[in-house]
Short mmCIF file of C-alpha atoms in Angstrom, two decimals:
data_model
loop_
_atom_site.label_atom_id
_atom_site.label_comp_id
_atom_site.label_asym_id
_atom_site.label_seq_id
_atom_site.Cartn_x
_atom_site.Cartn_y
_atom_site.Cartn_z
CA MET Y 3 25.58 -13.07 -50.84
CA ALA Y 4 22.09 -11.83 -50.11
CA GLU Y 5 20.46 -9.30 -52.38
CA LYS Y 6 21.04 -5.76 -51.11
CA LEU Y 7 18.10 -3.59 -50.15
CA ASN Y 8 17.50 -0.31 -51.90
CA ILE Y 9 17.30 1.74 -48.71
CA ASP Y 10 16.40 5.02 -50.42
CA GLN Y 11 13.47 3.37 -52.09
CA ILE Y 12 12.37 1.76 -48.82
CA ARG Y 13 12.68 5.04 -46.91
CA ALA Y 14 10.44 6.70 -49.47
CA ASP Y 15 7.68 4.34 -48.29
CA PHE Y 16 7.86 5.73 -44.72
CA PRO Y 17 6.57 9.33 -44.71
CA VAL Y 18 7.37 9.98 -41.05
CA LEU Y 19 11.11 9.54 -41.61
CA HIS Y 20 11.30 12.62 -43.82
CA GLN Y 21 11.05 15.46 -41.37
CA GLN Y 22 13.06 17.86 -39.29
CA VAL Y 23 12.92 17.51 -35.52
CA ASN Y 24 14.31 20.43 -33.54
CA LYS Y 25 15.68 21.82 -36.82
CA ALA Y 26 17.65 18.66 -37.60
CA PRO Y 27 16.79 15.68 -39.79
CA LEU Y 28 14.99 13.05 -37.74
CA VAL Y 29 17.02 9.97 -36.86
CA TYR Y 30 14.58 7.39 -35.54
CA PHE Y 31 16.33 4.78 -33.40
CA ASP Y 32 13.41 3.81 -31.18
CA ASN Y 33 12.15 0.95 -33.29
CA ALA Y 34 11.96 -1.45 -30.36
CA ALA Y 35 9.32 0.83 -28.83
CA THR Y 36 7.36 1.03 -32.04
CA THR Y 37 8.24 0.77 -35.69
CA GLN Y 38 7.24 3.38 -38.25
CA LYS Y 39 4.48 2.59 -40.73
CA PRO Y 40 4.78 2.31 -44.49
CA LYS Y 41 2.39 4.42 -46.52
CA ALA Y 42 0.52 1.26 -47.54
CA VAL Y 43 -0.72 0.97 -43.94
CA MET Y 44 -2.10 4.51 -43.86
CA ASP Y 45 -3.64 3.97 -47.31
CA ALA Y 46 -5.36 0.80 -46.12
CA LEU Y 47 -6.78 2.64 -43.10
CA THR Y 48 -8.09 5.49 -45.21
CA ALA Y 49 -9.50 3.18 -47.85
CA TYR Y 50 -11.30 1.15 -45.22
CA TYR Y 51 -12.92 4.18 -43.60
CA GLU Y 52 -13.72 5.83 -46.92
CA GLN Y 53 -15.13 2.79 -48.69
CA ASP Y 54 -15.86 -0.20 -46.49
CA ASN Y 55 -16.58 0.91 -42.94
CA ALA Y 56 -19.12 -1.43 -41.36
CA ASN Y 57 -19.38 -3.70 -38.36
CA ILE Y 58 -18.22 -7.19 -39.12
CA HIS Y 59 -19.58 -10.74 -38.97
CA ARG Y 60 -23.25 -10.01 -38.31
CA GLY Y 61 -24.27 -7.58 -41.02
CA ILE Y 62 -25.70 -9.02 -44.21
CA HIS Y 63 -25.23 -5.92 -46.31
CA THR Y 64 -22.40 -5.40 -48.79
CA LEU Y 65 -20.21 -3.14 -46.68
CA ALA Y 66 -20.37 -5.57 -43.75
CA GLU Y 67 -19.41 -8.35 -46.11
CA ARG Y 68 -16.43 -6.40 -47.45
CA ALA Y 69 -15.23 -5.38 -43.99
CA THR Y 70 -15.57 -8.94 -42.72
CA THR Y 71 -13.65 -10.35 -45.68
CA SER Y 72 -10.78 -7.88 -45.24
CA TYR Y 73 -10.66 -8.44 -41.49
CA GLU Y 74 -10.56 -12.21 -41.89
CA LEU Y 75 -7.98 -11.87 -44.65
CA THR Y 76 -5.51 -10.45 -42.12
CA ARG Y 77 -6.12 -13.51 -39.97
CA LYS Y 78 -5.30 -15.72 -42.96
CA LYS Y 79 -2.14 -13.75 -43.64
CA LEU Y 80 -1.13 -14.15 -40.01
CA ALA Y 81 -1.75 -17.89 -40.08
CA ALA Y 82 0.61 -18.08 -43.06
CA PHE Y 83 3.11 -15.69 -41.42
CA LEU Y 84 3.37 -17.93 -38.35
CA ASN Y 85 2.75 -21.23 -40.17
CA SER Y 86 -0.28 -21.82 -37.94
CA PRO Y 87 -2.12 -25.05 -38.79
CA SER Y 88 -5.39 -23.10 -39.01
CA THR Y 89 -6.72 -19.55 -39.09
CA ASP Y 90 -8.94 -20.02 -36.06
CA GLN Y 91 -5.92 -20.37 -33.81
CA ILE Y 92 -5.10 -16.73 -34.54
CA ILE Y 93 -6.83 -14.52 -31.98
CA PHE Y 94 -6.88 -10.77 -32.27
CA THR Y 95 -6.15 -8.82 -29.10
CA SER Y 96 -5.25 -5.20 -28.47
CA GLY Y 97 -1.54 -5.98 -28.07
CA THR Y 98 1.09 -8.21 -26.50
CA THR Y 99 0.11 -7.21 -22.98
CA ALA Y 100 -3.54 -8.07 -23.63
CA GLY Y 101 -2.52 -11.45 -25.09
CA ILE Y 102 -0.46 -12.34 -22.02
CA ASN Y 103 -3.24 -11.28 -19.69
CA LEU Y 104 -5.73 -13.33 -21.70
CA VAL Y 105 -3.60 -16.47 -21.28
CA ALA Y 106 -2.94 -15.70 -17.60
CA GLN Y 107 -6.61 -15.19 -16.82
CA THR Y 108 -7.91 -18.19 -18.79
CA PHE Y 109 -5.24 -20.87 -19.14
CA GLY Y 110 -3.57 -19.68 -15.95
CA ARG Y 111 -6.74 -19.57 -13.91
CA ALA Y 112 -7.81 -23.02 -15.11
CA ASN Y 113 -4.45 -24.75 -14.83
CA VAL Y 114 -2.37 -23.14 -12.11
CA GLY Y 115 -3.15 -24.25 -8.60
CA LYS Y 116 -1.85 -23.92 -5.08
CA GLY Y 117 1.80 -24.90 -4.82
CA ASP Y 118 2.26 -24.88 -8.61
CA GLN Y 119 5.02 -22.90 -10.26
CA ILE Y 120 5.32 -20.46 -13.15
CA ILE Y 121 8.77 -19.77 -14.58
CA VAL Y 122 9.70 -16.41 -16.08
CA SER Y 123 13.14 -15.03 -16.88
CA ASN Y 124 15.21 -12.17 -15.55
CA LEU Y 125 15.05 -10.65 -19.05
CA GLU Y 126 11.29 -10.10 -19.10
CA HIS Y 127 9.33 -6.95 -19.76
CA HIS Y 128 6.97 -6.11 -16.89
CA SER Y 129 4.05 -7.24 -19.05
CA ASN Y 130 5.41 -10.79 -18.97
CA ILE Y 131 5.94 -10.70 -15.20
CA VAL Y 132 3.04 -8.89 -13.58
CA PRO Y 133 0.15 -10.92 -15.12
CA TRP Y 134 1.84 -14.08 -13.80
CA GLN Y 135 2.42 -12.55 -10.38
CA MET Y 136 -1.27 -11.67 -10.25
CA ILE Y 137 -2.42 -15.20 -11.08
CA ALA Y 138 0.24 -16.72 -8.78
CA GLU Y 139 -0.93 -14.56 -5.91
CA GLU Y 140 -4.56 -15.44 -6.55
CA LYS Y 141 -3.83 -19.17 -6.73
CA GLY Y 142 -1.07 -19.49 -4.15
CA ALA Y 143 1.45 -20.47 -6.83
CA GLU Y 144 5.10 -19.52 -6.98
CA ILE Y 145 7.09 -17.53 -9.55
CA LYS Y 146 10.58 -18.86 -10.36
CA VAL Y 147 13.11 -16.90 -12.36
CA ILE Y 148 15.65 -18.06 -14.96
CA PRO Y 149 18.82 -16.08 -14.18
CA VAL Y 150 20.72 -14.10 -16.78
CA SER Y 151 24.50 -13.81 -17.23
CA ASP Y 152 26.53 -10.60 -17.22
CA GLU Y 153 26.45 -10.72 -21.03
CA GLY Y 154 22.66 -11.02 -21.07
CA VAL Y 155 22.34 -14.72 -21.86
CA LEU Y 156 19.74 -16.87 -20.09
CA ASP Y 157 21.17 -19.65 -17.92
CA ILE Y 158 19.64 -22.75 -19.51
CA GLU Y 159 21.39 -25.06 -17.02
CA ALA Y 160 19.60 -23.16 -14.26
CA LEU Y 161 16.30 -23.58 -16.12
CA LYS Y 162 16.89 -27.35 -16.18
CA GLY Y 163 17.27 -27.22 -12.42
CA LEU Y 164 14.06 -25.21 -12.03
CA LEU Y 165 11.90 -27.47 -14.17
CA ASN Y 166 9.78 -30.05 -12.33
CA PRO Y 167 6.23 -31.37 -12.63
CA LYS Y 168 4.86 -28.51 -10.51
CA VAL Y 169 5.75 -26.05 -13.26
CA LYS Y 170 2.59 -25.34 -15.25
CA LEU Y 171 3.93 -22.61 -17.49
CA VAL Y 172 7.18 -21.10 -18.69
CA ALA Y 173 6.81 -17.52 -19.96
CA VAL Y 174 9.82 -15.98 -21.67
CA ASN Y 175 10.43 -13.49 -24.41
CA HIS Y 176 11.85 -14.50 -27.74
CA VAL Y 177 14.00 -11.37 -27.76
CA SER Y 178 14.79 -9.06 -24.84
CA ASN Y 179 13.33 -5.58 -25.33
CA ALA Y 180 15.94 -3.97 -23.10
CA ILE Y 181 19.16 -5.50 -24.43
CA GLY Y 182 18.25 -7.43 -27.60
CA THR Y 183 19.29 -10.96 -26.60
CA ILE Y 184 17.73 -13.68 -28.76
CA ASN Y 185 16.70 -16.46 -26.43
CA PRO Y 186 16.99 -20.15 -27.40
CA ILE Y 187 13.24 -20.70 -27.43
CA ALA Y 188 13.32 -24.05 -29.23
CA GLU Y 189 15.45 -25.47 -26.43
CA ILE Y 190 13.35 -23.81 -23.71
CA ILE Y 191 10.16 -25.23 -25.23
CA SER Y 192 11.47 -28.78 -25.49
CA LEU Y 193 12.84 -28.70 -21.93
CA ALA Y 194 9.55 -27.35 -20.58
CA HIS Y 195 7.49 -29.88 -22.51
CA ALA Y 196 9.59 -32.69 -21.07
CA VAL Y 197 8.13 -31.96 -17.61
CA GLY Y 198 4.64 -31.29 -18.94
CA ALA Y 199 4.80 -27.50 -18.68
CA LYS Y 200 3.30 -25.26 -21.36
CA VAL Y 201 5.22 -22.32 -22.81
CA LEU Y 202 4.21 -18.78 -23.68
CA ILE Y 203 6.63 -16.89 -25.88
CA ASP Y 204 6.42 -13.10 -25.94
CA GLY Y 205 7.33 -12.29 -29.51
CA ALA Y 206 6.86 -8.52 -29.28
CA GLN Y 207 10.51 -7.84 -30.06
CA SER Y 208 11.18 -10.72 -32.41
CA VAL Y 209 8.52 -10.64 -35.12
CA ALA Y 210 10.03 -7.67 -36.94
CA HIS Y 211 13.41 -9.41 -37.11
CA LEU Y 212 13.08 -13.19 -36.98
CA ALA Y 213 10.89 -15.76 -38.68
CA VAL Y 214 8.67 -17.77 -36.34
CA ASP Y 215 7.24 -21.17 -37.27
CA VAL Y 216 4.83 -22.10 -34.51
CA GLN Y 217 4.60 -25.72 -35.64
CA ALA Y 218 8.32 -26.33 -36.02
CA LEU Y 219 8.87 -24.79 -32.58
CA ASP Y 220 5.93 -26.77 -31.11
CA LEU Y 221 4.75 -23.49 -29.56
CA ASP Y 222 1.89 -23.49 -27.08
CA PHE Y 223 1.26 -19.73 -27.01
CA PHE Y 224 2.86 -16.93 -28.99
CA VAL Y 225 1.91 -13.28 -28.56
CA PHE Y 226 2.95 -10.08 -30.26
CA SER Y 227 1.83 -6.57 -31.24
CA ALA Y 228 1.14 -5.23 -34.73
CA HIS Y 229 2.71 -1.86 -34.02
CA LYS Y 230 6.16 -3.34 -33.61
CA LEU Y 231 5.75 -5.02 -37.00
CA PHE Y 232 5.07 -1.87 -39.04
CA GLY Y 233 1.32 -2.07 -38.36
CA PRO Y 234 -1.02 0.16 -36.36
CA THR Y 235 -1.22 0.41 -32.58
CA GLY Y 236 -4.10 -1.29 -30.80
CA VAL Y 237 -3.80 -4.68 -32.50
CA GLY Y 238 -2.15 -7.75 -31.09
CA VAL Y 239 -2.05 -11.42 -31.96
CA LEU Y 240 -2.32 -14.49 -29.78
CA TYR Y 241 -1.53 -17.83 -31.39
CA GLY Y 242 -2.39 -20.88 -29.34
CA LYS Y 243 -2.45 -24.62 -29.83
CA ARG Y 244 -5.99 -25.69 -30.67
CA VAL Y 245 -6.31 -28.17 -27.84
CA LEU Y 246 -5.26 -25.51 -25.33
CA LEU Y 247 -7.45 -22.74 -26.73
CA GLU Y 248 -10.47 -25.03 -26.87
CA ALA Y 249 -10.05 -26.11 -23.29
CA MET Y 250 -9.57 -22.55 -22.04
CA PRO Y 251 -12.59 -20.79 -20.55
CA PRO Y 252 -13.62 -17.55 -22.31
CA TYR Y 253 -12.00 -14.34 -21.18
CA GLN Y 254 -14.30 -11.37 -21.56
CA GLY Y 255 -18.02 -11.84 -22.04
CA GLY Y 256 -20.11 -9.90 -24.52
CA GLY Y 257 -21.20 -9.86 -28.12
CA GLU Y 258 -19.43 -11.94 -30.76
CA MET Y 259 -18.06 -14.48 -28.27
CA ILE Y 260 -21.41 -16.22 -27.74
CA LYS Y 261 -23.34 -18.88 -29.61
CA GLU Y 262 -26.63 -18.50 -27.76
CA VAL Y 263 -27.61 -16.38 -24.81
CA SER Y 264 -30.56 -16.94 -22.52
CA PHE Y 265 -31.10 -16.25 -18.86
CA SER Y 266 -30.93 -19.95 -18.16
CA GLY Y 267 -27.45 -20.16 -19.64
CA THR Y 268 -25.15 -19.09 -22.43
CA THR Y 269 -23.13 -21.15 -24.86
CA TYR Y 270 -19.93 -19.81 -26.29
CA ASN Y 271 -18.82 -19.30 -29.84
CA GLU Y 272 -16.14 -21.34 -31.56
CA LEU Y 273 -12.52 -20.36 -31.92
CA PRO Y 274 -11.32 -17.71 -32.52
CA TYR Y 275 -14.48 -15.73 -31.71
CA LYS Y 276 -14.77 -17.18 -28.21
CA PHE Y 277 -11.89 -14.83 -27.29
CA GLU Y 278 -12.94 -11.81 -29.33
CA ALA Y 279 -15.81 -10.28 -27.39
CA GLY Y 280 -17.20 -7.01 -28.66
CA THR Y 281 -16.53 -5.09 -31.85
CA PRO Y 282 -12.84 -5.54 -32.57
CA ASN Y 283 -10.38 -2.99 -33.90
CA ILE Y 284 -11.52 -3.67 -37.47
CA ALA Y 285 -9.76 -0.85 -39.29
CA ASP Y 286 -6.38 -1.44 -37.67
CA VAL Y 287 -6.55 -5.20 -38.18
CA ILE Y 288 -7.20 -4.59 -41.88
CA ALA Y 289 -4.34 -2.08 -42.07
CA PHE Y 290 -2.11 -4.59 -40.29
CA GLY Y 291 -2.72 -6.88 -43.25
CA ALA Y 292 -1.13 -4.21 -45.47
CA ALA Y 293 1.87 -4.05 -43.11
CA LEU Y 294 2.31 -7.83 -43.36
CA ASP Y 295 2.18 -7.66 -47.16
CA TYR Y 296 4.73 -4.86 -47.12
CA VAL Y 297 7.28 -6.54 -44.89
CA GLN Y 298 6.89 -9.94 -46.49
CA ALA Y 299 7.61 -8.44 -49.91
CA ILE Y 300 11.11 -7.54 -48.70
CA PRO Y 301 13.53 -10.44 -49.09
CA ALA Y 302 14.03 -11.72 -45.53
CA GLU Y 303 17.73 -12.42 -46.03
CA ALA Y 304 18.44 -8.92 -47.29
CA LEU Y 305 16.46 -7.44 -44.42
CA ALA Y 306 18.41 -9.47 -41.85
CA ALA Y 307 21.71 -8.61 -43.54
CA GLN Y 308 20.95 -4.87 -43.40
CA GLU Y 309 20.05 -5.04 -39.71
CA GLU Y 310 23.10 -7.14 -38.86
CA ALA Y 311 25.36 -4.71 -40.68
CA LEU Y 312 23.79 -1.75 -38.85
CA LEU Y 313 24.28 -3.51 -35.50
CA ALA Y 314 27.91 -4.36 -36.20
CA TYR Y 315 28.70 -0.86 -37.45
CA ALA Y 316 27.02 0.92 -34.53
CA THR Y 317 28.55 -1.46 -31.98
CA GLU Y 318 32.04 -0.79 -33.25
CA LYS Y 319 31.57 2.97 -33.35
CA LEU Y 320 30.01 3.16 -29.89
CA GLN Y 321 32.75 1.02 -28.36
CA SER Y 322 35.29 3.68 -29.30
CA ILE Y 323 33.61 6.27 -27.05
CA PRO Y 324 35.51 6.54 -23.75
CA GLY Y 325 33.47 5.58 -20.69
CA LEU Y 326 30.69 4.00 -22.76
CA LYS Y 327 29.67 0.49 -21.84
CA ILE Y 328 27.33 -1.66 -23.90
CA VAL Y 329 24.83 -3.49 -21.71
CA GLY Y 330 23.94 -6.85 -23.25
CA THR Y 331 26.61 -8.47 -25.37
CA ALA Y 332 24.99 -11.82 -26.05
CA PRO Y 333 26.41 -13.55 -29.13
CA GLU Y 334 22.87 -13.86 -30.48
CA LYS Y 335 21.14 -10.50 -30.51
CA ILE Y 336 18.97 -8.36 -32.74
CA ALA Y 337 19.80 -4.81 -33.82
CA VAL Y 338 19.41 -3.23 -30.40
CA ILE Y 339 22.18 -1.55 -28.43
CA SER Y 340 21.67 -0.66 -24.79
CA PHE Y 341 24.44 1.39 -23.24
CA VAL Y 342 25.47 3.47 -20.26
CA VAL Y 343 28.16 6.11 -19.91
CA ASP Y 344 30.22 6.59 -16.73
CA GLY Y 345 28.96 9.43 -14.59
CA VAL Y 346 26.09 10.38 -16.90
CA HIS Y 347 22.40 9.75 -16.30
CA PRO Y 348 20.73 8.11 -19.33
CA GLN Y 349 17.86 10.60 -19.23
CA ASP Y 350 20.26 13.51 -19.83
CA ILE Y 351 21.64 11.78 -22.91
CA GLY Y 352 18.13 11.17 -24.26
CA VAL Y 353 17.04 14.79 -23.70
CA LEU Y 354 20.06 16.23 -25.51
CA LEU Y 355 20.01 13.72 -28.38
CA ASP Y 356 16.40 14.73 -28.97
CA LYS Y 357 17.60 18.32 -29.40
CA PHE Y 358 19.77 16.94 -32.23
CA GLY Y 359 16.71 15.30 -33.78
CA ILE Y 360 17.71 11.82 -32.64
CA ALA Y 361 15.10 9.57 -31.05
CA ILE Y 362 16.37 6.87 -28.71
CA ARG Y 363 14.80 5.38 -25.59
CA THR Y 364 16.18 5.93 -22.12
CA GLY Y 365 15.12 4.48 -18.79
CA HIS Y 366 14.46 1.04 -17.39
CA HIS Y 367 12.59 -0.15 -20.51
CA CYS Y 368 9.85 -1.66 -18.30
CA ALA Y 369 12.42 -4.28 -17.26
CA GLN Y 370 13.25 -3.19 -13.74
CA PRO Y 371 14.31 -6.67 -12.56
CA LEU Y 372 16.94 -6.69 -15.32
CA MET Y 373 18.15 -3.20 -14.35
CA GLN Y 374 18.39 -4.42 -10.73
CA ARG Y 375 20.41 -7.42 -11.93
CA TYR Y 376 22.95 -5.08 -13.52
CA ASP Y 377 22.69 -2.48 -10.74
CA LEU Y 378 21.64 0.24 -13.18
CA VAL Y 379 19.00 2.98 -12.93
CA GLY Y 380 18.45 2.59 -16.64
CA THR Y 381 20.19 2.57 -19.98
CA CYS Y 382 20.11 4.37 -23.30
CA ARG Y 383 18.75 2.13 -26.02
CA ALA Y 384 19.22 2.62 -29.74
CA SER Y 385 17.16 0.14 -31.73
CA PHE Y 386 17.39 -0.14 -35.49
CA SER Y 387 15.15 -1.20 -38.29
CA PHE Y 388 15.99 -2.07 -41.89
CA TYR Y 389 15.10 1.46 -43.01
CA ASN Y 390 17.88 2.96 -40.89
CA THR Y 391 21.16 3.92 -42.54
CA PHE Y 392 24.87 3.99 -41.79
CA GLU Y 393 24.82 7.78 -42.24
CA GLU Y 394 22.24 7.97 -39.45
CA ILE Y 395 24.54 5.97 -37.21
CA ASP Y 396 27.40 8.36 -38.03
CA ARG Y 397 25.24 11.32 -37.04
CA PHE Y 398 24.04 9.56 -33.92
CA VAL Y 399 27.59 8.82 -32.76
CA LEU Y 400 28.79 12.35 -33.57
CA CYS Y 401 25.86 13.92 -31.68
CA LEU Y 402 26.34 11.49 -28.81
CA GLU Y 403 29.95 12.66 -28.51
CA LYS Y 404 28.81 16.29 -28.50
CA THR Y 405 26.15 15.42 -25.92
CA LEU Y 406 28.71 13.80 -23.65
CA GLN Y 407 31.00 16.81 -23.96
CA MET Y 408 28.14 18.98 -22.76
CA LEU Y 409 27.37 16.68 -19.85
CA GLN Y 410 30.81 15.68 -18.62
CA MET L 10 13.59 41.51 1.95
CA GLY L 11 14.61 39.34 -0.97
CA GLN L 12 13.67 39.83 -4.59
CA ALA L 13 10.07 39.39 -5.68
CA ILE L 14 9.30 36.13 -7.48
CA ASN L 15 8.56 37.87 -10.77
CA ASP L 16 11.78 39.88 -10.61
CA ILE L 17 13.73 36.63 -10.37
CA GLN L 18 11.76 35.19 -13.27
CA GLU L 19 12.58 38.26 -15.37
CA GLU L 20 16.23 37.87 -14.43
CA LEU L 21 16.23 34.26 -15.66
CA ILE L 22 14.46 35.22 -18.88
CA GLU L 23 17.15 37.82 -19.47
CA GLU L 24 19.96 35.37 -18.74
CA PHE L 25 18.55 32.80 -21.16
CA GLY L 26 17.87 35.55 -23.71
CA LEU L 27 21.62 35.83 -24.20
CA PHE L 28 21.72 32.47 -25.98
CA GLU L 29 20.52 31.98 -29.50
CA ASP L 30 21.61 28.40 -29.85
CA TRP L 31 19.83 25.61 -28.00
CA ALA L 32 23.18 24.03 -27.15
CA ASP L 33 24.38 27.18 -25.36
CA LYS L 34 21.10 27.34 -23.49
CA TYR L 35 21.44 23.73 -22.37
CA GLU L 36 25.07 24.19 -21.41
CA TYR L 37 23.96 27.02 -19.16
CA LEU L 38 21.18 24.86 -17.73
CA ILE L 39 23.64 22.04 -17.09
CA ASP L 40 25.95 24.53 -15.43
CA LEU L 41 23.13 25.68 -13.17
CA GLY L 42 22.57 22.03 -12.29
CA LYS L 43 26.21 21.53 -11.41
CA LYS L 44 26.19 24.64 -9.23
CA LEU L 45 23.01 23.70 -7.35
CA ALA L 46 23.74 23.89 -3.62
CA PRO L 47 24.26 20.29 -2.50
CA MET L 48 21.42 18.76 -0.58
CA SER L 49 22.24 17.30 2.78
CA ASP L 50 22.24 13.49 2.59
CA ALA L 51 20.06 13.48 5.68
CA TYR L 52 17.25 14.87 3.52
CA LYS L 53 17.67 12.32 0.73
CA THR L 54 15.14 10.03 2.33
CA GLU L 55 12.47 7.80 0.88
CA GLU L 56 9.96 10.27 2.34
CA ASN L 57 11.39 13.17 0.35
CA VAL L 58 11.64 11.36 -2.95
CA ILE L 59 9.47 12.32 -5.88
CA LYS L 60 9.45 9.46 -8.33
CA GLY L 61 9.64 10.14 -12.02
CA CYS L 62 9.65 7.27 -14.47
CA GLN L 63 13.33 7.75 -15.30
CA SER L 64 14.99 9.84 -12.61
CA ARG L 65 14.37 10.58 -8.96
CA VAL L 66 14.00 14.03 -7.42
CA TRP L 67 14.39 14.74 -3.70
CA LEU L 68 12.72 17.75 -2.16
CA HIS L 69 12.99 19.07 1.40
CA ALA L 70 11.23 22.16 2.73
CA GLU L 71 11.42 24.01 6.03
CA LYS L 72 10.11 27.23 7.42
CA GLN L 73 12.66 29.83 8.49
CA GLY L 74 10.80 32.70 10.07
CA ASP L 75 8.07 33.68 7.62
CA LEU L 76 9.83 32.13 4.65
CA VAL L 77 9.82 28.68 3.12
CA VAL L 78 13.28 27.36 2.24
CA PHE L 79 13.65 24.51 -0.24
CA GLN L 80 16.49 22.11 -0.89
CA ALA L 81 16.38 19.61 -3.74
CA ASP L 82 18.46 17.27 -5.82
CA SER L 83 18.15 14.85 -8.74
CA GLU L 84 20.14 12.08 -10.36
CA ALA L 85 19.88 13.74 -13.77
CA ILE L 86 21.78 16.95 -14.43
CA ILE L 87 19.24 18.64 -16.72
CA VAL L 88 16.54 18.03 -14.14
CA LYS L 89 18.95 19.48 -11.57
CA GLY L 90 19.31 22.60 -13.70
CA MET L 91 15.53 22.96 -13.73
CA ILE L 92 15.44 22.39 -9.96
CA SER L 93 18.08 25.03 -9.44
CA MET L 94 15.90 27.59 -11.24
CA LEU L 95 12.75 26.55 -9.39
CA ILE L 96 14.55 26.94 -6.08
CA ARG L 97 15.98 30.29 -7.10
CA VAL L 98 12.48 31.50 -7.98
CA LEU L 99 10.45 29.98 -5.15
CA SER L 100 12.72 29.46 -2.16
CA ASN L 101 12.96 32.15 0.54
CA HIS L 102 9.45 33.41 -0.09
CA THR L 103 6.36 33.39 2.06
CA PRO L 104 3.79 30.64 1.59
CA ALA L 105 1.35 33.18 0.16
CA GLU L 106 3.87 34.33 -2.45
CA ILE L 107 4.68 30.76 -3.44
CA LEU L 108 1.03 29.82 -3.75
CA ALA L 109 0.32 32.87 -5.89
CA ALA L 110 3.35 32.31 -8.18
CA ASP L 111 2.76 31.87 -11.89
CA LEU L 112 5.90 30.19 -13.24
CA TYR L 113 5.82 31.84 -16.64
CA PHE L 114 9.60 31.92 -17.03
CA ILE L 115 9.77 28.20 -17.90
CA ASP L 116 7.78 28.70 -21.06
CA GLN L 117 9.57 31.94 -21.91
CA ILE L 118 13.02 30.39 -21.75
CA GLY L 119 11.84 27.48 -23.89
CA MET L 120 12.05 24.77 -21.24
CA SER L 121 8.37 23.89 -20.90
CA GLN L 122 9.00 20.47 -22.47
CA HIS L 123 10.67 19.42 -19.22
CA LEU L 124 7.48 20.06 -17.34
CA ALA L 125 5.34 18.45 -20.00
CA GLN L 126 7.07 15.08 -19.89
CA THR L 127 5.03 14.14 -16.91
CA ARG L 128 6.15 10.58 -16.57
CA SER L 129 9.82 10.86 -17.37
CA ASN L 130 10.94 13.21 -14.64
CA GLY L 131 9.57 14.35 -11.33
CA LEU L 132 9.46 18.08 -12.12
CA VAL L 133 5.71 18.53 -12.42
CA SER L 134 5.24 16.65 -9.16
CA MET L 135 8.03 18.70 -7.63
CA VAL L 136 6.31 22.01 -8.42
CA LYS L 137 3.08 20.62 -6.99
CA GLN L 138 4.91 19.42 -3.91
CA MET L 139 6.51 22.84 -3.41
CA GLN L 140 3.05 24.37 -3.43
CA HIS L 141 1.79 21.71 -1.02
CA TYR L 142 4.57 22.61 1.40
CA ALA L 143 3.70 26.30 1.05
CA LEU L 144 0.08 25.48 1.82
CA ALA L 145 1.07 23.40 4.82
CA PHE L 146 3.27 26.21 6.13
CA SER L 147 0.71 28.96 5.58
#
């Protein structure tokens, strides 16, 4: 039996949770869009700006030294978090989308040619589709799609059929943002590697819930955003295998990413700086370090147990509502419930729940191909984090019932 | 002659003034949505669609004599309620009246959030489109 979390104590660390919205206590069930931030993150931001603010890497004065050390400390923490073999394989970006575009525009541009193929899945967020469509169009390559079952499970047999030596890259998410399915990435990676394809895993939705060991998984590229892992917005992480990152051409040109510049030619900096042109988001990277410390201090088993219990409880309660259908019932899923109700537009549900102080997400979740697959205009999505409570689920279900009475 | 635009707005403000509770207000809005005169399917064309991020709105306009007459519909009932009020206020007026209209009632009845969520519904674009039609018909 895993140790139980002290939820009251944890909630005290998240100032935003303690407020009234539309004269009702806030229930925040939009954690898949962005997680809330513990006070330690805000404190780190303030402390940085009040005490250490300086530009990093080039200054020789004390503040620059302090800022650089703190910034690089987050990189070290991330290397440990992902079990990366080295810190210089951790590249800071502005978010998951930026990381995917970086790989598409560098690895993709260098390695995808005419007649080649890129495989994505039917579960992807637009940000893991469009960058590949852009590079495929530019290069005359083809996009192939792993189909998804009615339950929301990827068809791995179909993937086996799609894989061939023309496939240069497989890009799939670790966890579906729209319906919460956990994809079998270890299997996908080994199948892709068997035909020589590289794999990019979009970890935006997984890092707050599942441990990722980039070496054990033999990952080529892994991308995610800090703001979905209790950190600030505007920071993302790209992990890449050294041999791939070293072979990739630089992405954006500018300061920091160079070794020497002259008008006869420029040489580029080493990893990771080759991919970090310009002054980075120093303050938020440092504050992200505080978020990593915070979440890693919570026993992982207890955290997972709390989220699993919330998912099971909410699933059971929602299933008892007449006309409600849960979209995405994969056996392996994180604490996300997407649902639709007969004869009711998801947007109407979201608008009225907000009047009750309840924040959920409605719409297509930037996964229109998945909505098309299920013939839906959108869904309502409640996504939980370990700081959510069973009482909040009770209120959510009660208010949802009231909402449906108003709408039906 | 029909009612002046501001008289209709005052009427709506009075109607919504009857409700103290947000839930009663929204039930009334939903009711207005349900009672919105159905839009002819012939007008639910790709050309008439105003895309919001979450729900679609269809808008058709035609000139009848000196007046502009609007028909509209949406997939979402709360948006439909808003549409119903916008049509009640703006339809059957001259282009000049429509172009001069200041839609203050929306704020007064506490529904401005539905016009602020620019990406999630097509209402802001719908109001703009109504004015474009008025301009085109003037």
